Amino acid sequence: MFDLFENAAQTPSGNAPDSTKTFVVSIGGSAVIGDKPNTTLMAKLASLLSTLHKEGCKFAVVVGGGKTAREYIAAAKTLGANNFITDLVAIRVTRANALLLIQALEGAYPEVQTDIVNARAVIDSGRIPVFGGLVPGFTTDTVAALLSEFLGAAFVNLTNVDGIYSTDPKRNRKAARYDKLSYEKLWRLMARSDSREPGSHVVLDSFTCAILKRSKIRGLVLAADDLANLEACLRGNAFTGTTIQDEGAEASKAPAEETADDLEDVDY
Ligand code: UTP
């Protein structure tokens, strides 16, 4: 059987998703919630996941908070909430976004999930469990990484950039995307830009990276708004994005970066 996660040229199209694999899809709030929820993109993502689900692919989905969560975080702080309460407020927003997605996601369990351990039973019943946030101090990516760990699933992060870059591509023209990234290098990239403040914004936070690393979870980071690319990825075809993989596997060197030590100098 083909390697579902091999980020290399394969048949141009038509691969069926591997029904023995499970994907945890973490949909970044920053990708699907702008000034208002991007219902067009949410519907397209839901349609693609439903189609693949009908073909036998198993999914769990986690939805982030996006701009709405950040506005509620700011409001909570202004009104005197501490970080724990502020996170609780943001978690409610992520769950509202998850409930929105459920409306378009055929095959989804109709209620937002709040217990990772229940996800297995929901999947085994033929449904897709959909989560928002769970615990103050976490991010929805952390929830997705823990789900991946529990389910033995790949971690698919859909975000507003097309992979993980050597520096912030929105601020640095020299930023270069990694096609493949080892856990060690991912850790060094992210640890220096991580913050546990409510609403902090990095591609993957350190808790998430630590979980991927400790259980050698295959991570796939790609743009949420390129549906054809996402379908290629989930069908095991070549795709544009970053594959986070085992130390033993070859990690590509981003063109803008010469050595790992250069990471110390990156303005992320
Ligand atoms: P996320 O930061 O995960 O949402 O959650 P997001 O918008 O998808 O993030 P991007 O797209 O990666 O930027 C929003 C906020 O909700 C709280 C945190 O304050 C987080 O910043 N949260 C979320 C928690 O406290 N616990 C959780 O389990 C999830």
mmCIF file of C-alpha atoms and ligand atoms in Angstrom:
data_model
loop_
_atom_site.group_PDB
_atom_site.id
_atom_site.type_symbol
_atom_site.label_atom_id
_atom_site.label_comp_id
_atom_site.label_asym_id
_atom_site.label_seq_id
_atom_site.Cartn_x
_atom_site.Cartn_y
_atom_site.Cartn_z
ATOM 1 C CA MET A 1 0.000 0.000 0.000
ATOM 2 C CA PHE A 2 1.244 3.496 -0.773
ATOM 3 C CA ASP A 3 2.608 5.638 1.998
ATOM 4 C CA LEU A 4 -0.202 8.067 2.701
ATOM 5 C CA PHE A 5 2.149 10.668 4.087
ATOM 6 C CA GLU A 6 4.941 10.580 1.568
ATOM 7 C CA ASN A 7 5.310 14.174 0.358
ATOM 8 C CA ALA A 8 6.622 13.152 -3.023
ATOM 9 C CA ALA A 9 5.328 12.840 -6.528
ATOM 10 C CA GLN A 10 2.808 10.054 -6.878
ATOM 11 C CA THR A 11 -0.037 9.409 -9.245
ATOM 12 C CA PRO A 12 -1.422 12.791 -10.282
ATOM 13 C CA SER A 13 -4.906 12.175 -8.920
ATOM 14 C CA GLY A 14 -7.456 9.598 -7.961
ATOM 15 C CA ASN A 15 -5.903 7.945 -4.901
ATOM 16 C CA ALA A 16 -8.556 6.808 -2.479
ATOM 17 C CA PRO A 17 -7.924 7.882 1.103
ATOM 18 C CA ASP A 18 -6.431 5.118 3.231
ATOM 19 C CA SER A 19 -9.262 3.873 5.464
ATOM 20 C CA THR A 20 -6.767 2.404 7.925
ATOM 21 C CA LYS A 21 -5.511 5.919 8.708
ATOM 22 C CA THR A 22 -7.120 8.525 10.904
ATOM 23 C CA PHE A 23 -6.527 12.260 10.496
ATOM 24 C CA VAL A 24 -6.994 14.888 13.146
ATOM 25 C CA VAL A 25 -7.673 18.094 11.238
ATOM 26 C CA SER A 26 -6.976 21.277 13.188
ATOM 27 C CA ILE A 27 -8.679 24.157 11.394
ATOM 28 C CA GLY A 28 -7.000 27.403 12.401
ATOM 29 C CA GLY A 29 -9.423 30.063 13.492
ATOM 30 C CA SER A 30 -7.203 32.620 11.803
ATOM 31 C CA ALA A 31 -7.887 30.814 8.511
ATOM 32 C CA VAL A 32 -11.676 30.498 8.725
ATOM 33 C CA ILE A 33 -12.722 33.416 10.965
ATOM 34 C CA GLY A 34 -11.974 36.865 9.577
ATOM 35 C CA ASP A 35 -14.099 39.913 10.382
ATOM 36 C CA LYS A 36 -16.854 37.332 10.429
ATOM 37 C CA PRO A 37 -16.923 33.542 9.981
ATOM 38 C CA ASN A 38 -15.878 32.630 6.439
ATOM 39 C CA THR A 39 -18.861 30.398 5.792
ATOM 40 C CA THR A 40 -17.833 29.827 2.164
ATOM 41 C CA LEU A 41 -14.510 28.312 3.199
ATOM 42 C CA MET A 42 -16.039 26.428 6.124
ATOM 43 C CA ALA A 43 -18.617 24.881 3.773
ATOM 44 C CA LYS A 44 -15.941 23.889 1.255
ATOM 45 C CA LEU A 45 -13.759 22.308 3.941
ATOM 46 C CA ALA A 46 -16.779 20.499 5.374
ATOM 47 C CA SER A 47 -17.746 19.227 1.931
ATOM 48 C CA LEU A 48 -14.260 17.857 1.227
ATOM 49 C CA LEU A 49 -13.995 16.149 4.625
ATOM 50 C CA SER A 50 -17.502 14.676 4.227
ATOM 51 C CA THR A 51 -16.633 13.317 0.795
ATOM 52 C CA LEU A 52 -13.469 11.635 2.049
ATOM 53 C CA HIS A 53 -15.300 10.399 5.138
ATOM 54 C CA LYS A 54 -17.863 8.707 2.897
ATOM 55 C CA GLU A 55 -14.947 7.070 1.059
ATOM 56 C CA GLY A 56 -13.754 5.545 4.327
ATOM 57 C CA CYS A 57 -11.367 8.126 5.737
ATOM 58 C CA LYS A 58 -11.599 8.618 9.499
ATOM 59 C CA PHE A 59 -11.442 12.118 10.945
ATOM 60 C CA ALA A 60 -11.538 14.109 14.124
ATOM 61 C CA VAL A 61 -11.753 17.876 13.660
ATOM 62 C CA VAL A 62 -10.746 20.782 15.923
ATOM 63 C CA VAL A 63 -11.793 24.371 15.189
ATOM 64 C CA GLY A 64 -9.925 27.451 16.430
ATOM 65 C CA GLY A 65 -11.065 30.830 17.648
ATOM 66 C CA GLY A 66 -9.710 33.332 15.120
ATOM 67 C CA LYS A 67 -10.384 37.050 15.243
ATOM 68 C CA THR A 68 -13.587 36.618 17.233
ATOM 69 C CA ALA A 69 -11.680 34.865 20.021
ATOM 70 C CA ARG A 70 -9.056 37.605 20.016
ATOM 71 C CA GLU A 71 -11.764 40.280 20.343
ATOM 72 C CA TYR A 72 -13.327 38.424 23.267
ATOM 73 C CA ILE A 73 -9.889 37.973 24.847
ATOM 74 C CA ALA A 74 -9.287 41.721 24.618
ATOM 75 C CA ALA A 75 -12.751 42.455 26.013
ATOM 76 C CA ALA A 76 -12.279 40.028 28.912
ATOM 77 C CA LYS A 77 -8.944 41.607 29.805
ATOM 78 C CA THR A 78 -10.413 45.110 29.624
ATOM 79 C CA LEU A 79 -13.131 44.029 32.015
ATOM 80 C CA GLY A 80 -10.564 42.697 34.490
ATOM 81 C CA ALA A 81 -10.560 38.931 33.796
ATOM 82 C CA ASN A 82 -7.424 37.006 34.706
ATOM 83 C CA ASN A 83 -5.690 34.747 32.139
ATOM 84 C CA PHE A 84 -7.599 31.627 33.212
ATOM 85 C CA ILE A 85 -10.995 33.289 32.808
ATOM 86 C CA THR A 86 -9.853 34.963 29.596
ATOM 87 C CA ASP A 87 -8.931 31.557 28.195
ATOM 88 C CA LEU A 88 -12.306 30.162 29.289
ATOM 89 C CA VAL A 89 -14.020 32.954 27.360
ATOM 90 C CA ALA A 90 -11.922 32.169 24.275
ATOM 91 C CA ILE A 91 -12.655 28.440 24.601
ATOM 92 C CA ARG A 92 -16.391 29.251 24.408
ATOM 93 C CA VAL A 93 -15.725 31.088 21.144
ATOM 94 C CA THR A 94 -13.803 28.125 19.676
ATOM 95 C CA ARG A 95 -16.719 25.866 20.606
ATOM 96 C CA ALA A 96 -19.165 28.226 18.897
ATOM 97 C CA ASN A 97 -16.990 28.041 15.762
ATOM 98 C CA ALA A 98 -16.927 24.242 16.047
ATOM 99 C CA LEU A 99 -20.726 24.182 16.280
ATOM 100 C CA LEU A 100 -20.865 26.315 13.137
ATOM 101 C CA LEU A 101 -18.702 23.849 11.230
ATOM 102 C CA ILE A 102 -20.822 20.924 12.412
ATOM 103 C CA GLN A 103 -23.820 22.473 10.612
ATOM 104 C CA ALA A 104 -22.078 21.938 7.269
ATOM 105 C CA LEU A 105 -20.166 18.746 8.050
ATOM 106 C CA GLU A 106 -22.176 15.724 6.988
ATOM 107 C CA GLY A 107 -21.239 12.813 9.236
ATOM 108 C CA ALA A 108 -20.293 15.034 12.168
ATOM 109 C CA TYR A 109 -21.510 14.175 15.648
ATOM 110 C CA PRO A 110 -24.093 16.929 16.243
ATOM 111 C CA GLU A 111 -22.627 18.274 19.494
ATOM 112 C CA VAL A 112 -19.193 19.788 20.117
ATOM 113 C CA GLN A 113 -16.977 17.263 21.873
ATOM 114 C CA THR A 114 -15.390 18.089 25.217
ATOM 115 C CA ASP A 115 -13.664 14.805 26.097
ATOM 116 C CA ILE A 116 -10.777 13.461 24.023
ATOM 117 C CA VAL A 117 -11.353 9.907 25.230
ATOM 118 C CA ASN A 118 -14.851 9.914 23.694
ATOM 119 C CA ALA A 119 -13.428 10.574 20.236
ATOM 120 C CA ARG A 120 -12.639 6.901 19.610
ATOM 121 C CA ALA A 121 -16.217 5.794 20.273
ATOM 122 C CA VAL A 122 -17.597 8.560 18.047
ATOM 123 C CA ILE A 123 -15.260 7.560 15.200
ATOM 124 C CA ASP A 124 -16.052 3.879 15.674
ATOM 125 C CA SER A 125 -19.756 4.751 15.375
ATOM 126 C CA GLY A 126 -19.043 6.193 11.927
ATOM 127 C CA ARG A 127 -19.253 9.862 12.963
ATOM 128 C CA ILE A 128 -16.742 12.702 12.979
ATOM 129 C CA PRO A 129 -16.070 14.170 16.444
ATOM 130 C CA VAL A 130 -15.641 17.963 16.318
ATOM 131 C CA PHE A 131 -13.889 19.851 19.101
ATOM 132 C CA GLY A 132 -13.121 23.440 20.025
ATOM 133 C CA GLY A 133 -10.784 24.268 22.912
ATOM 134 C CA LEU A 134 -10.610 22.256 26.129
ATOM 135 C CA VAL A 135 -8.296 23.610 28.818
ATOM 136 C CA PRO A 136 -7.080 27.135 29.741
ATOM 137 C CA GLY A 137 -3.438 27.553 28.732
ATOM 138 C CA PHE A 138 -3.838 25.277 25.716
ATOM 139 C CA THR A 139 -4.519 26.115 22.093
ATOM 140 C CA THR A 140 -6.811 24.235 19.759
ATOM 141 C CA ASP A 141 -3.663 22.868 18.084
ATOM 142 C CA THR A 142 -2.683 21.331 21.419
ATOM 143 C CA VAL A 143 -6.102 19.700 21.624
ATOM 144 C CA ALA A 144 -5.553 18.347 18.100
ATOM 145 C CA ALA A 145 -2.075 17.037 18.955
ATOM 146 C CA LEU A 146 -3.432 15.230 22.027
ATOM 147 C CA LEU A 147 -6.228 13.767 19.911
ATOM 148 C CA SER A 148 -3.620 12.573 17.402
ATOM 149 C CA GLU A 149 -1.637 10.995 20.217
ATOM 150 C CA PHE A 150 -4.704 9.258 21.658
ATOM 151 C CA LEU A 151 -6.035 8.061 18.308
ATOM 152 C CA GLY A 152 -2.676 7.204 16.727
ATOM 153 C CA ALA A 153 -3.615 9.661 13.995
ATOM 154 C CA ALA A 154 -1.781 12.092 11.759
ATOM 155 C CA PHE A 155 -1.967 15.759 12.787
ATOM 156 C CA VAL A 156 -3.152 18.002 9.957
ATOM 157 C CA ASN A 157 -2.873 21.718 10.643
ATOM 158 C CA LEU A 158 -4.810 23.984 8.294
ATOM 159 C CA THR A 159 -3.617 27.532 8.634
ATOM 160 C CA ASN A 160 -3.359 30.868 6.839
ATOM 161 C CA VAL A 161 0.106 30.174 5.412
ATOM 162 C CA ASP A 162 1.129 27.273 3.192
ATOM 163 C CA GLY A 163 3.483 25.575 5.650
ATOM 164 C CA ILE A 164 6.130 26.280 8.273
ATOM 165 C CA TYR A 165 8.712 28.914 7.347
ATOM 166 C CA SER A 166 12.219 29.669 8.558
ATOM 167 C CA THR A 167 10.955 33.081 9.718
ATOM 168 C CA ASP A 168 7.576 34.795 9.695
ATOM 169 C CA PRO A 169 6.736 35.012 5.958
ATOM 170 C CA LYS A 170 4.408 37.952 6.569
ATOM 171 C CA ARG A 171 7.253 40.013 8.034
ATOM 172 C CA ASN A 172 10.357 38.733 6.283
ATOM 173 C CA ARG A 173 10.723 38.479 2.514
ATOM 174 C CA LYS A 174 13.611 36.023 2.953
ATOM 175 C CA ALA A 175 11.417 33.519 4.769
ATOM 176 C CA ALA A 176 11.506 30.095 3.136
ATOM 177 C CA ARG A 177 9.121 27.202 3.572
ATOM 178 C CA TYR A 178 10.277 23.812 4.836
ATOM 179 C CA ASP A 179 8.917 20.878 2.851
ATOM 180 C CA LYS A 180 10.067 18.563 5.649
ATOM 181 C CA LEU A 181 11.027 19.392 9.200
ATOM 182 C CA SER A 182 12.430 17.221 11.981
ATOM 183 C CA TYR A 183 10.929 17.379 15.469
ATOM 184 C CA GLU A 184 14.169 18.856 16.837
ATOM 185 C CA LYS A 185 14.228 21.653 14.328
ATOM 186 C CA LEU A 186 10.525 22.323 14.766
ATOM 187 C CA TRP A 187 11.156 22.620 18.474
ATOM 188 C CA ARG A 188 13.946 25.150 18.008
ATOM 189 C CA LEU A 189 11.877 27.184 15.560
ATOM 190 C CA MET A 190 8.833 27.364 17.782
ATOM 191 C CA ALA A 191 10.322 27.585 21.283
ATOM 192 C CA ARG A 192 11.765 30.993 20.542
ATOM 193 C CA SER A 193 8.461 32.465 19.363
ATOM 194 C CA ASP A 194 6.078 30.749 21.764
ATOM 195 C CA SER A 195 4.014 32.574 24.316
ATOM 196 C CA ARG A 196 1.395 31.239 26.682
ATOM 197 C CA GLU A 197 -0.520 34.529 26.723
ATOM 198 C CA PRO A 198 -4.190 34.146 25.742
ATOM 199 C CA GLY A 199 -4.525 34.806 22.034
ATOM 200 C CA SER A 200 -0.808 34.480 21.280
ATOM 201 C CA HIS A 201 -0.178 33.731 17.636
ATOM 202 C CA VAL A 202 2.456 31.291 16.406
ATOM 203 C CA VAL A 203 2.077 28.562 13.763
ATOM 204 C CA LEU A 204 2.493 25.779 16.333
ATOM 205 C CA ASP A 205 2.971 26.458 20.044
ATOM 206 C CA SER A 206 5.486 24.636 22.210
ATOM 207 C CA PHE A 207 2.959 22.323 23.935
ATOM 208 C CA THR A 208 1.795 21.159 20.527
ATOM 209 C CA CYS A 209 5.364 20.664 19.311
ATOM 210 C CA ALA A 210 6.246 18.757 22.488
ATOM 211 C CA ILE A 211 3.369 16.325 21.983
ATOM 212 C CA LEU A 212 4.208 15.771 18.322
ATOM 213 C CA LYS A 213 7.828 15.204 19.299
ATOM 214 C CA ARG A 214 7.309 12.857 22.247
ATOM 215 C CA SER A 215 5.041 10.519 20.281
ATOM 216 C CA LYS A 216 6.592 11.038 16.852
ATOM 217 C CA ILE A 217 3.260 12.078 15.410
ATOM 218 C CA ARG A 218 3.366 12.786 11.716
ATOM 219 C CA GLY A 219 2.427 16.459 11.212
ATOM 220 C CA LEU A 220 1.174 18.033 8.014
ATOM 221 C CA VAL A 221 0.917 21.827 7.889
ATOM 222 C CA LEU A 222 -0.775 23.436 4.896
ATOM 223 C CA ALA A 223 -3.029 26.268 3.786
ATOM 224 C CA ALA A 224 -6.707 25.981 4.694
ATOM 225 C CA ASP A 225 -7.935 27.773 1.582
ATOM 226 C CA ASP A 226 -6.337 25.499 -1.037
ATOM 227 C CA LEU A 227 -8.898 22.721 -1.198
ATOM 228 C CA ALA A 228 -7.279 20.881 -4.108
ATOM 229 C CA ASN A 229 -3.967 20.821 -2.245
ATOM 230 C CA LEU A 230 -5.638 19.550 0.933
ATOM 231 C CA GLU A 231 -7.399 16.818 -1.016
ATOM 232 C CA ALA A 232 -4.092 15.802 -2.606
ATOM 233 C CA CYS A 233 -2.507 15.632 0.846
ATOM 234 C CA LEU A 234 -5.294 13.505 2.330
ATOM 235 C CA ARG A 235 -5.270 11.188 -0.676
ATOM 236 C CA GLY A 236 -1.533 10.620 -0.320
ATOM 237 C CA ASN A 237 -0.527 12.637 -3.366
ATOM 238 C CA ALA A 238 2.145 15.335 -3.603
ATOM 239 C CA PHE A 239 1.090 18.555 -1.876
ATOM 240 C CA THR A 240 2.435 21.965 -0.954
ATOM 241 C CA GLY A 241 3.102 22.272 2.757
ATOM 242 C CA THR A 242 5.379 21.093 5.546
ATOM 243 C CA THR A 243 5.640 17.486 6.705
ATOM 244 C CA ILE A 244 6.896 17.143 10.288
ATOM 245 C CA GLN A 245 8.511 13.770 10.603
ATOM 246 C CA ASP A 246 10.862 11.538 12.545
ATOM 247 C CA GLU A 247 14.438 12.561 13.270
ATOM 248 C CA GLY A 248 15.691 9.726 11.100
ATOM 249 C CA ALA A 249 13.952 11.059 8.029
ATOM 250 C CA GLU A 250 15.705 13.660 5.971
ATOM 251 C CA ALA A 251 14.733 17.230 6.846
ATOM 252 C CA SER A 252 15.006 19.700 4.018
ATOM 253 C CA LYS A 253 16.989 22.880 4.552
ATOM 254 C CA ALA A 254 15.037 26.023 3.856
ATOM 255 C CA PRO A 255 16.941 28.043 1.239
ATOM 256 C CA ALA A 256 17.197 31.143 3.412
ATOM 257 C CA GLU A 257 18.791 29.212 6.214
ATOM 258 C CA GLU A 258 22.305 27.780 6.221
ATOM 259 C CA THR A 259 22.666 26.125 9.614
ATOM 260 C CA ALA A 260 20.483 25.337 12.595
ATOM 261 C CA ASP A 261 22.519 27.905 14.566
ATOM 262 C CA ASP A 262 21.121 30.596 12.299
ATOM 263 C CA LEU A 263 17.819 30.071 14.048
ATOM 264 C CA GLU A 264 19.235 32.072 16.939
ATOM 265 C CA ASP A 265 19.414 35.094 14.659
ATOM 266 C CA VAL A 266 16.019 34.826 13.082
ATOM 267 C CA ASP A 267 13.603 37.670 13.746
ATOM 268 C CA TYR A 268 10.436 35.664 14.132
HETATM 269 P P1 UTP B 1 -6.502 29.124 19.252
HETATM 270 O O1 UTP B 1 -5.327 30.013 19.479
HETATM 271 O O2 UTP B 1 -6.239 27.717 19.191
HETATM 272 O O3 UTP B 1 -7.351 29.617 18.048
HETATM 273 O O4 UTP B 1 -7.548 29.438 20.388
HETATM 274 P P2 UTP B 1 -6.907 29.942 16.572
HETATM 275 O O5 UTP B 1 -7.617 31.187 16.220
HETATM 276 O O6 UTP B 1 -7.156 28.733 15.786
HETATM 277 O O7 UTP B 1 -5.387 30.188 16.522
HETATM 278 P P3 UTP B 1 -4.539 30.340 15.190
HETATM 279 O O8 UTP B 1 -5.448 30.232 14.002
HETATM 280 O O9 UTP B 1 -3.549 29.220 15.285
HETATM 281 O O10 UTP B 1 -3.961 31.708 15.364
HETATM 282 C C1 UTP B 1 -7.892 30.789 20.709
HETATM 283 C C2 UTP B 1 -7.639 31.040 22.165
HETATM 284 O O11 UTP B 1 -8.494 30.201 22.928
HETATM 285 C C3 UTP B 1 -7.864 29.836 24.144
HETATM 286 C C4 UTP B 1 -6.488 30.513 24.132
HETATM 287 O O12 UTP B 1 -6.613 31.793 24.741
HETATM 288 C C5 UTP B 1 -6.250 30.685 22.643
HETATM 289 O O13 UTP B 1 -5.317 31.731 22.392
HETATM 290 N N1 UTP B 1 -7.800 28.354 24.227
HETATM 291 C C6 UTP B 1 -8.013 27.574 23.131
HETATM 292 C C7 UTP B 1 -7.560 27.772 25.458
HETATM 293 O O14 UTP B 1 -7.341 28.446 26.468
HETATM 294 N N2 UTP B 1 -7.560 26.399 25.550
HETATM 295 C C8 UTP B 1 -7.797 25.600 24.492
HETATM 296 O O15 UTP B 1 -7.830 24.357 24.663
HETATM 297 C C9 UTP B 1 -8.005 26.210 23.246
#
